């Protein structure tokens, strides 16, 4: 079996797992479990229905359940905790490093948390309590305290001998952190530098001082952006006085990048990126009900606008036939602008200082497309109902709505962001309210003014 | 200035750049440029309007423009190429490694490409032509051929001496690749292992053989998933016969993870993740026009459904007032399911084998929420128009539409995916067509049956 053949095609990972769980023997399942990396197991567990999820989970050795629990999303984790034996769980925390344990403790519910904390030795407990004291979504919360530091004034040979004496190097160490006597950050020594230079060279001569330390309070999404844009493999985390308190590696950060991007997508549909795809029907329905309820309110608001123009509709039924077109096109155009701005805000590429330029650009685009499609609908609707006047009013209403949509598509998310409200979550509801109300009001209002 | 203070808050990076570009002197701009990593410069360039973008670009030294061009998104890259001096561009390719050059060549338009290829020496040209022969979106296309290989039967001491003799190690090397005489992949030797073991140990004794090689043909999105789930820092790329042909590092992959997640978000609004936020108005308008046109067709389709029931509306105007509520709620509920499934498909967590389970779950959720909100709208609408019968029909129509929305929300993206059509792009249009048509048809049809 060559190594290339050993690699299972990622595409078939889920299908293979489903096949084994449905038709395979106990031994097949055990072999599957043994072949999986923890995050691969997590990936599969997230995609399984409750029965097969429970089946797979029961076959996973207690030694790795901790590593898997920190990988699955919050909801799936909660579902798995419910079917996990408490003793296994406590054993799992004991077999993890302090660092992994902190991640795990973040996902444990309160009663379990105290129970686990009691079973931990004093030294580790202090370390963990300290780690838990950092905000979960800050550099301090995601860092590991497993750091190898060296001094700048020793030779590479001394460093090499120290590493061999130590015998092990923390996982994913690509560089050593250089500090002074007071543990203040000086620079980093990449292992590749250590290996490619003369052993008599001083650390100070080959260390990299360009890498900036990360303040422990920096929000984790800023940390992710920094790793992404500076192409870091690891970076030291510093206290306010410049002391090195920990280290963040690119592995800690990849999940954050994925989550952040997913957050915009899911929020725009009123969902959470921590959603369990196979959550029980009742709890799924409950959570979605809120979103539907909010949207129902806005739909009634739009309906009450239509209600104002009952007379017009009674006299010219074509108005009722055509009015959804205006609202729908406004909604589509607005959501294009909204999506662009929501992503820009998430990536920090839209801010107060360039939003104005973007607003003018989007309004111009809305105006151009408004003119184009207003012309088209004017002709089509005019011919359909043999009423050119209705066609023209439809076109004008659409032009008005597309410009409003562009305006709201920029203004709503930027204002929400300034107010500290998630623009991805609240933006869509507000936007469709505007485009529905403006759409119906413009078309039916113009019709009332000019046709009755 | 301590290192912690040296770190600019990522949030203010764009604002600082905008401030300097608007009010700063030439020297301020030059200092800004000097402080930026290439991907940071790319990030800012993407967020600038054309004038300030051109201003910043003109200040960037020719030596780094190549590195920035490979970082910006496709559209912004094309815009920058238009304002780049050809001589600078050719100079830029000359100062890049073969590897970066391949990335850059991928973004160059045809006439420029041939011109650059001519200016390259024969040795490099062969290397580059080989690299370009791999598909751009495959492991071969993203790998670097800058690989350090060693044999399993030598001691760590020999390896260390070899590295020192060589004097430099390719960037982001966290491990050396162990091969046999025929260059066939055997395993990897992490630098940390090399450093922490006795120099007399054989490579074979400490190398890691669990890491699988990546077939050069594997699609890049599978590569990204593998790095993400196996927490790899680097992995060898293998030819069909198991020979090592290159190496992929986590840096090559982070951008892919970001792009893939962005793709779903942007496509669902009919946008591209390679969009230039500040593209010229006319070309933006042109591209969006297509999306609006497609949606206009579906809006006319929905209107023609309403038109079938002109009589009903003429007799009971309340129907026209209430009908958008049914369509709108269906659209919202459907897009929740659609988003869940589109993300699941992108992450490979939804496949033919679990789509059936998901379908039943979503339909059950739709049914529950349909019952809940049908009850609410029946009461509210019944009281509003003093017509309990209309309220009840509205509720029934909504129930029908929410179940249809759940069904379409799962079925449409899964079928599109099977047909090789991007479900994120086409799913939304098809879904709203279904929910609009079913919504209007159910409500107005029931009203015609029972109320006229």
PDB file of C-alpha atoms in Angstrom, chain A residues 323 326-327 330 370 374 377 390-404 435 438-447:
ATOM      1  CA  UNK A 323     -46.646  44.933  -6.957  1.00  0.00           C
ATOM      2  CA  UNK A 326     -41.145  45.859  -7.302  1.00  0.00           C
ATOM      3  CA  UNK A 327     -40.646  44.527  -3.783  1.00  0.00           C
ATOM      4  CA  UNK A 330     -35.608  45.687  -4.378  1.00  0.00           C
ATOM      5  CA  UNK A 370     -32.782  50.701 -11.985  1.00  0.00           C
ATOM      6  CA  UNK A 374     -37.336  49.956 -15.172  1.00  0.00           C
ATOM      7  CA  UNK A 377     -40.619  46.139 -16.894  1.00  0.00           C
ATOM      8  CA  UNK A 390     -49.204  51.262 -15.458  1.00  0.00           C
ATOM      9  CA  UNK A 391     -45.968  50.041 -17.073  1.00  0.00           C
ATOM     10  CA  UNK A 392     -44.354  53.447 -16.675  1.00  0.00           C
ATOM     11  CA  UNK A 393     -45.394  53.734 -13.031  1.00  0.00           C
ATOM     12  CA  UNK A 394     -44.065  50.228 -12.376  1.00  0.00           C
ATOM     13  CA  UNK A 395     -40.730  51.246 -13.896  1.00  0.00           C
ATOM     14  CA  UNK A 396     -40.504  54.432 -11.856  1.00  0.00           C
ATOM     15  CA  UNK A 397     -41.381  52.574  -8.649  1.00  0.00           C
ATOM     16  CA  UNK A 398     -38.687  50.001  -9.397  1.00  0.00           C
ATOM     17  CA  UNK A 399     -36.083  52.689 -10.020  1.00  0.00           C
ATOM     18  CA  UNK A 400     -36.966  54.315  -6.696  1.00  0.00           C
ATOM     19  CA  UNK A 401     -36.785  50.971  -4.898  1.00  0.00           C
ATOM     20  CA  UNK A 402     -33.434  49.927  -6.374  1.00  0.00           C
ATOM     21  CA  UNK A 403     -31.823  53.197  -5.306  1.00  0.00           C
ATOM     22  CA  UNK A 404     -33.340  52.833  -1.823  1.00  0.00           C
ATOM     23  CA  UNK A 435     -37.458  47.313   0.288  1.00  0.00           C
ATOM     24  CA  UNK A 438     -40.753  51.346  -0.148  1.00  0.00           C
ATOM     25  CA  UNK A 439     -41.626  49.042  -3.042  1.00  0.00           C
ATOM     26  CA  UNK A 440     -45.338  48.768  -2.232  1.00  0.00           C
ATOM     27  CA  UNK A 441     -45.596  52.392  -1.168  1.00  0.00           C
ATOM     28  CA  UNK A 442     -43.917  53.754  -4.301  1.00  0.00           C
ATOM     29  CA  UNK A 443     -45.884  51.643  -6.770  1.00  0.00           C
ATOM     30  CA  UNK A 444     -49.320  51.831  -5.155  1.00  0.00           C
ATOM     31  CA  UNK A 445     -48.789  55.451  -4.091  1.00  0.00           C
ATOM     32  CA  UNK A 446     -47.845  56.553  -7.607  1.00  0.00           C
ATOM     33  CA  UNK A 447     -50.804  54.604  -8.987  1.00  0.00           C
TER      34      UNK A 447
END
